[in-house]
mmCIF file of C-alpha atoms and ligand atoms in Angstrom:
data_model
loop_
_atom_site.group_PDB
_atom_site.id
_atom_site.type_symbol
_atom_site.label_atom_id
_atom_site.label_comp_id
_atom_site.label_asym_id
_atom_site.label_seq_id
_atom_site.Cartn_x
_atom_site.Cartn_y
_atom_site.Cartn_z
ATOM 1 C CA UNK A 1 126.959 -41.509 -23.792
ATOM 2 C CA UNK A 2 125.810 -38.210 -24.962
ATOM 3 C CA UNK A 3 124.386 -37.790 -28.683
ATOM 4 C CA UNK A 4 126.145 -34.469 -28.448
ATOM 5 C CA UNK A 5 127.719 -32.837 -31.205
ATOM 6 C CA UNK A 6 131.298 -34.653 -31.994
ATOM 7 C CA UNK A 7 132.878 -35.627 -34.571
ATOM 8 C CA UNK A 8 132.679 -40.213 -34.116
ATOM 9 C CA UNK A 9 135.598 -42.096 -34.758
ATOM 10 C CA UNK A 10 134.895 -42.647 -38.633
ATOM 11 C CA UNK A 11 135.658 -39.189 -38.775
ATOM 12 C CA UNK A 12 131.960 -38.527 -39.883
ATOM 13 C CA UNK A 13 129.435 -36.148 -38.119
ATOM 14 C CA UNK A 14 126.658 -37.314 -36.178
ATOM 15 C CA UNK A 15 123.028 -36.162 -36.680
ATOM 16 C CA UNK A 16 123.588 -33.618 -33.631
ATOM 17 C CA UNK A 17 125.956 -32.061 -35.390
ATOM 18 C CA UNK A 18 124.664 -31.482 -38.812
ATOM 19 C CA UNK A 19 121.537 -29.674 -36.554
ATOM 20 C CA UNK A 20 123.977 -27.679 -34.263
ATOM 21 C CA UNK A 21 125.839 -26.511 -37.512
ATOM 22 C CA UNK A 22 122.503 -25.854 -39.277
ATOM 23 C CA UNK A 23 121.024 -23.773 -36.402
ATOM 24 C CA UNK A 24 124.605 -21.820 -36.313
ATOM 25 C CA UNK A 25 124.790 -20.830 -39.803
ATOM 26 C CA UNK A 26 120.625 -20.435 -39.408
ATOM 27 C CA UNK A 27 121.423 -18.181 -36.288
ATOM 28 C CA UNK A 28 124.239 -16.132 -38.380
ATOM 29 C CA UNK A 29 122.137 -15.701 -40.930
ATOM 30 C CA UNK A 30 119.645 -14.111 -39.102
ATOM 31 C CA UNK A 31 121.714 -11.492 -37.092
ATOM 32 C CA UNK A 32 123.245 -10.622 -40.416
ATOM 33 C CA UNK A 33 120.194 -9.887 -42.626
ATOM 34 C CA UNK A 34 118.406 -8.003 -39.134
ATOM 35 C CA UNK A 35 121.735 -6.190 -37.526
ATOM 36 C CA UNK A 36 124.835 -6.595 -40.008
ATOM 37 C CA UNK A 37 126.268 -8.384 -37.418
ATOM 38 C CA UNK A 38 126.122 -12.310 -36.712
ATOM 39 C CA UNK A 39 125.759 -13.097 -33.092
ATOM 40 C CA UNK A 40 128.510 -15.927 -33.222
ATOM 41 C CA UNK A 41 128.706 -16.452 -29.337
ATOM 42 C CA UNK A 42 131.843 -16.959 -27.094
ATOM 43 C CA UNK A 43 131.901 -18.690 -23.863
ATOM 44 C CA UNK A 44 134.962 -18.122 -21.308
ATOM 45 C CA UNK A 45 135.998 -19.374 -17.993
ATOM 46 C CA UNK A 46 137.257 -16.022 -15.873
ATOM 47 C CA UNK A 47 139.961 -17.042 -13.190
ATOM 48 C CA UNK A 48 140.176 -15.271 -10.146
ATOM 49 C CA UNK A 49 140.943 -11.570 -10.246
ATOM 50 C CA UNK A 50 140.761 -8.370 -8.547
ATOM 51 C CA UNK A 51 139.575 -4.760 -10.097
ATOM 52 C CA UNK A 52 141.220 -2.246 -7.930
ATOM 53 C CA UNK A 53 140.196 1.533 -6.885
ATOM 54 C CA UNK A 54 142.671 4.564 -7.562
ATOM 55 C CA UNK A 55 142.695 4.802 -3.638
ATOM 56 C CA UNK A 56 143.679 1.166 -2.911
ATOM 57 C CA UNK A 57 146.144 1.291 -6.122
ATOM 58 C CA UNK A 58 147.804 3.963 -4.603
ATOM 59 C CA UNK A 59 148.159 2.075 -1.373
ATOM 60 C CA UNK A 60 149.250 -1.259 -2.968
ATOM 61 C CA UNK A 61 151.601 0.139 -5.620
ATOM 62 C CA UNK A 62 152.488 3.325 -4.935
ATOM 63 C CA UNK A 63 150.568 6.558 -5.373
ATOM 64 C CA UNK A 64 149.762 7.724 -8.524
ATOM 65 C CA UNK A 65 150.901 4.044 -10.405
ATOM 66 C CA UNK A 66 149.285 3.175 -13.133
ATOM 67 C CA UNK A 67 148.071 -0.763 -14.363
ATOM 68 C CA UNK A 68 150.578 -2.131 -16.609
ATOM 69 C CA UNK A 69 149.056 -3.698 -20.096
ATOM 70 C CA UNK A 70 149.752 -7.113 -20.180
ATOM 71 C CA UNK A 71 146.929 -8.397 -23.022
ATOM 72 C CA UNK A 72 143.804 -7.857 -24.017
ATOM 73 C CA UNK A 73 140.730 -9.266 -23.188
ATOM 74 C CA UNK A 74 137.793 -9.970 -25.015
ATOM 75 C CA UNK A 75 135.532 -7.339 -24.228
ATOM 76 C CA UNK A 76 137.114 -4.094 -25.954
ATOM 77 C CA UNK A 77 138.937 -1.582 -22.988
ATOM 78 C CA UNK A 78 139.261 -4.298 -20.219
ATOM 79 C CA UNK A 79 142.904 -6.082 -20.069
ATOM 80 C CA UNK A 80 144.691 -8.204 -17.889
ATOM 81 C CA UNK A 81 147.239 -6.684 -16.234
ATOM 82 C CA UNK A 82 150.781 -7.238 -15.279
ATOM 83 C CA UNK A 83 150.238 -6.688 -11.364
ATOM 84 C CA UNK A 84 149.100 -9.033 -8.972
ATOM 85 C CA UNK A 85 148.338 -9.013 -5.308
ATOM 86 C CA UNK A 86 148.233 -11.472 -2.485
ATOM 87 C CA UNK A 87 144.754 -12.526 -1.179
ATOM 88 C CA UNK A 88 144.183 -13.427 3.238
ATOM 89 C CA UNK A 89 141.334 -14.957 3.899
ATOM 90 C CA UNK A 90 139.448 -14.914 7.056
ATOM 91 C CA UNK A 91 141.730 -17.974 8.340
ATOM 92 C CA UNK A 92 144.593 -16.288 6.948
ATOM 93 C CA UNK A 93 145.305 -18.375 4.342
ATOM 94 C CA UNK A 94 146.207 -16.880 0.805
ATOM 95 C CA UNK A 95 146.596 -16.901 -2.457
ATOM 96 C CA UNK A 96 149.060 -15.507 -4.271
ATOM 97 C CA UNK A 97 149.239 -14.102 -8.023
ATOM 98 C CA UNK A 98 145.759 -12.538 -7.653
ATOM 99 C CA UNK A 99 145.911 -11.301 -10.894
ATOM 100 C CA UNK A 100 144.756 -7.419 -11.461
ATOM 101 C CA UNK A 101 141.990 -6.764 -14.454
ATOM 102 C CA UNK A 102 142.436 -3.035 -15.703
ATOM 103 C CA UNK A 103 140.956 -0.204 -16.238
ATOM 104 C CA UNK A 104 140.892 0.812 -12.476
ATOM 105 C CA UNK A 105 137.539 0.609 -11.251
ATOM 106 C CA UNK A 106 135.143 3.320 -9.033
ATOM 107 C CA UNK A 107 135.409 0.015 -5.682
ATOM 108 C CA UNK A 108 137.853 -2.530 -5.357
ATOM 109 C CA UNK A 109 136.398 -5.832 -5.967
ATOM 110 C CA UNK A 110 137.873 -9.311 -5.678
ATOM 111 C CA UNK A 111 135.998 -12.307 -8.362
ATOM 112 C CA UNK A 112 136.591 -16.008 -6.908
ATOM 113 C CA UNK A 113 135.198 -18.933 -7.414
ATOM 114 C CA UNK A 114 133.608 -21.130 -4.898
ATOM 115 C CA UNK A 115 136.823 -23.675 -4.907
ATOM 116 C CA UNK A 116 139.121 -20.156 -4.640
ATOM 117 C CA UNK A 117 136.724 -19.147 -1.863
ATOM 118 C CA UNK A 118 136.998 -22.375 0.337
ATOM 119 C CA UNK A 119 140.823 -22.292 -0.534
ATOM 120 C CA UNK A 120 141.051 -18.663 1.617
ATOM 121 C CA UNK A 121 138.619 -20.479 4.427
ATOM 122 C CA UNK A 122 135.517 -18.502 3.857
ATOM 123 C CA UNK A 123 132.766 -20.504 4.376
ATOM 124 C CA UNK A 124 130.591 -18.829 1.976
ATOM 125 C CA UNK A 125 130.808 -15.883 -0.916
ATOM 126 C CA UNK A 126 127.710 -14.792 -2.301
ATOM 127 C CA UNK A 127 127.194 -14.908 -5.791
ATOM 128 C CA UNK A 128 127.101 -11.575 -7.183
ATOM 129 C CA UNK A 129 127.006 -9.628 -10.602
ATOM 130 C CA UNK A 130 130.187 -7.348 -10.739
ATOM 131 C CA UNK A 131 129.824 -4.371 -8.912
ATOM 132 C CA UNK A 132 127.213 -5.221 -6.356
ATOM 133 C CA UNK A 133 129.516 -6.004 -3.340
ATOM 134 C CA UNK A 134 127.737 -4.399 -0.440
ATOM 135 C CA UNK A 135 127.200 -6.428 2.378
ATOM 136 C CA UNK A 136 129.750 -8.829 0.957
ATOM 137 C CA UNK A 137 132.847 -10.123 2.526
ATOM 138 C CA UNK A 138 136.218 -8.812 2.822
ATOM 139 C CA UNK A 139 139.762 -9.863 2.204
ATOM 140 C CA UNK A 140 143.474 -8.935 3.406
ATOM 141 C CA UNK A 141 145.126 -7.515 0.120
ATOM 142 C CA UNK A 142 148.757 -7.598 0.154
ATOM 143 C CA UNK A 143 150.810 -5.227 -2.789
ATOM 144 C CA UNK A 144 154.421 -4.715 -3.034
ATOM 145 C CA UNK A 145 154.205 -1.049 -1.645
ATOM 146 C CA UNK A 146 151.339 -1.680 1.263
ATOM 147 C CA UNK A 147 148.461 -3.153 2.440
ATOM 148 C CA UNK A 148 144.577 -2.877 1.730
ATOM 149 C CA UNK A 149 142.114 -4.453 4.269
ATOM 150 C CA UNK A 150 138.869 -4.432 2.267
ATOM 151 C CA UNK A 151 135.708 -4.484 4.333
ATOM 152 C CA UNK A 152 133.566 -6.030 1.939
ATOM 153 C CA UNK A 153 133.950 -6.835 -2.200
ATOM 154 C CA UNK A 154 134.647 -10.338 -2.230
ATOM 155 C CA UNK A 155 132.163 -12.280 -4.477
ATOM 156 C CA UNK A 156 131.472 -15.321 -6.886
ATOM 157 C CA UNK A 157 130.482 -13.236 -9.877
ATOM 158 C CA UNK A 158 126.580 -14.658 -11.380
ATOM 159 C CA UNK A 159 127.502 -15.758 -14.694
ATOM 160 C CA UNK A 160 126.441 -13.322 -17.699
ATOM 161 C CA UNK A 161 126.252 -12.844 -20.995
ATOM 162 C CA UNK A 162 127.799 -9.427 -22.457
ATOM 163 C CA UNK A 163 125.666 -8.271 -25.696
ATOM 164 C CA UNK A 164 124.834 -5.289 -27.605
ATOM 165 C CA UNK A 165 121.486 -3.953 -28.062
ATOM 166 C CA UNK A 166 121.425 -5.370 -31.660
ATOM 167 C CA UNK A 167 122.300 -8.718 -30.049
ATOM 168 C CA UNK A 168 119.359 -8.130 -27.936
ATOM 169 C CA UNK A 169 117.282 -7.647 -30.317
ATOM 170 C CA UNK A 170 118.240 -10.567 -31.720
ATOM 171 C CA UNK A 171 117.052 -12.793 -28.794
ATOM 172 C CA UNK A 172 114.718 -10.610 -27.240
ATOM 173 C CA UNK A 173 116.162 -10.148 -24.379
ATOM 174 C CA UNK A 174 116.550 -6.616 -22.100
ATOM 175 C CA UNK A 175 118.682 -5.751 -19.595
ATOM 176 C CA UNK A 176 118.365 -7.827 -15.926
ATOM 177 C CA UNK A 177 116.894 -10.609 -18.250
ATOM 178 C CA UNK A 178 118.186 -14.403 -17.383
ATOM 179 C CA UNK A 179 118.521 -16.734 -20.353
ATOM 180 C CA UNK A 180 119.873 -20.177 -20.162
ATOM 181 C CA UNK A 181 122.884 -21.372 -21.632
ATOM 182 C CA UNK A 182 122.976 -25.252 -22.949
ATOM 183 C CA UNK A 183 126.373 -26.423 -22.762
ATOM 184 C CA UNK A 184 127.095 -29.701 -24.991
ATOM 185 C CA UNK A 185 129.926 -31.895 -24.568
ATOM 186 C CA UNK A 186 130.326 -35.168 -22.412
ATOM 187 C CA UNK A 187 128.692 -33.624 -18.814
ATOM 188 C CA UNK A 188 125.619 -31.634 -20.898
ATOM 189 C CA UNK A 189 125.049 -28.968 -18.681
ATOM 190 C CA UNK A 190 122.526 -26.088 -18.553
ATOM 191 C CA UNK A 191 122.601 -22.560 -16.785
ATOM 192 C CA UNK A 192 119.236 -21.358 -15.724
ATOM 193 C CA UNK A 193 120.092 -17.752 -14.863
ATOM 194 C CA UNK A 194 122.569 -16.273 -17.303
ATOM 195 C CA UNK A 195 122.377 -12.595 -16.322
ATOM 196 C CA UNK A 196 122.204 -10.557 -19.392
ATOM 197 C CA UNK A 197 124.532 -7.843 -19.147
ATOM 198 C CA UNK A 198 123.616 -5.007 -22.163
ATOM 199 C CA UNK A 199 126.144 -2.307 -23.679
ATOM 200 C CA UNK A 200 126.929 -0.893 -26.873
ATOM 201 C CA UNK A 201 130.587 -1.811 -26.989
ATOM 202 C CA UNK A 202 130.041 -5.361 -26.408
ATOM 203 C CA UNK A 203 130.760 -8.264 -27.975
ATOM 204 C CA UNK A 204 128.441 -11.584 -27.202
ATOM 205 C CA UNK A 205 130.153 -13.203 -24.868
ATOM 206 C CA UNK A 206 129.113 -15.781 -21.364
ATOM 207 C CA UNK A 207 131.182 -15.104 -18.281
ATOM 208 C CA UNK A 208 131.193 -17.808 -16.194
ATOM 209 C CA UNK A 209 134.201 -19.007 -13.403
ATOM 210 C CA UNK A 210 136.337 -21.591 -13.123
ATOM 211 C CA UNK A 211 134.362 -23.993 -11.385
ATOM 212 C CA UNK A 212 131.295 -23.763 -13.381
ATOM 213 C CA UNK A 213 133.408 -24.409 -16.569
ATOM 214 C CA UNK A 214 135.378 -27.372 -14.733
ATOM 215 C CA UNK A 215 131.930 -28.501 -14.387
ATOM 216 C CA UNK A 216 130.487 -28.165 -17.480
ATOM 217 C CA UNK A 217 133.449 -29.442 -18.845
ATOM 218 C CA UNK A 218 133.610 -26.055 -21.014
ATOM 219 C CA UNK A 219 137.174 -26.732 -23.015
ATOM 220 C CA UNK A 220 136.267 -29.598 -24.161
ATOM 221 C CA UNK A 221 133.195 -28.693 -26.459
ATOM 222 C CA UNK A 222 132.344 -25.442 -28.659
ATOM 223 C CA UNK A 223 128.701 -26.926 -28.320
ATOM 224 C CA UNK A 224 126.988 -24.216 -26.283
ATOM 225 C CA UNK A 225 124.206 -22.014 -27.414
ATOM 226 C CA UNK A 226 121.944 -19.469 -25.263
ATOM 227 C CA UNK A 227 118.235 -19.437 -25.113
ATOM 228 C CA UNK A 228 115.820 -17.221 -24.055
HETATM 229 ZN ZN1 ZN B 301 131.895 -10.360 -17.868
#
């Protein structure tokens, strides 16, 4: 069994605990008194989704459509949005409900994970931070108006951490740094090479996929903490 910080049956706290707490509220403390902001961190699983280009919107939904707002997500100006698309795979099986993140984006890109990928019969996606797709694969994407055969844009995004440059200053970190990212909980995971992603709107916040948070078994623990 893992020492890791739950609550045991007495309904007491364990030693873990008290430290995790005491290193959070330490933590807080800190980013307060240096940056007026505590760096209280956030760690979510992203599902599979596609960003789409003006020119492949056009093509998929019509030209000149516009993403529909469904809800927010947690970084501020990115949403989920009420289109989706159907995904081919090299071995033309698909998914359906690929679900479209908004604002439109300068490439199309489609974010799996490795289970997704294997689902569509790709052998392999390379693991990618968002935006660097060249020499990556492509898909079949099917829209309600038409459809887009991307040559390449298909990736298993690196997980990251979005900060601020206050919240880098906090752990030291610059832009292109890795840091690692304990994950409590019953498995006890760590990432080695959480890609530090830096910009002023940002709130602290790990990106990882699907299967990395089945594996880590993220929703059952808000133990997790990031070190340089
Ligand atoms: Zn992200």
């Amino acid at each position: 069994m893992s020492s890791s910080a739950v609550a045991n049956s007495a309904g007491s706290i364990d030693r873990s605990m008290v430290e995790q707490i005491v290193r959070q509220v330490a933590l807080e403390y800190l980013g307060r008194e240096k940056n007026g902001t505590a760096p209280l961190l956030t760690v979510q699983a992203s599902s599979r989704h596609m960003h789409v280009c003006r020119e492949d919107m056009d093509v998929l939904f019509g030209p000149g459509t516009e993403l529909t707002y469904d809800r927010a997500l947690f970084q501020e100006g990115n949403f989920a949005a009420k289109e989706t698309v159907t995904i081919v795979g090299p071995r033309s099986r698909l998914i359906s409900n690929l679900r479209i993140l908004g604002p439109m984006r300068k490439r199309s890109q489609v974010e799996l994970a490795f289970t997704d990928a294997i689902m569509l019969g790709f052998t392999d996606i390379p693991v990618r931070l968002s935006g660097d797709i060249s020499g990556t694969p492509g898909a079949v994407i099917i829209g309600p108006k038409g459809v887009v055969e991307l040559k390449e844009g298909v990736i298993r995004a690196a997980i990251h951490v979005h900060m601020n440059p206050a919240e880098a200053a906090h752990f030291g970190v610059a832009k292109g740094d890795k840091m690692k990212l304990r994950i409590g909980g019953t498995a006890g995971v760590t990432f080695d090479n959480v890609h530090v992603r830096i910009d002023p709107k940002a709130r602290l916040n790990v990106h990882m996929d699907t299967d990395e948070a089945n594996a880590c078994g993220l929703h059952l623990t808000k133990d997790f903490e990031l070190i340089k």
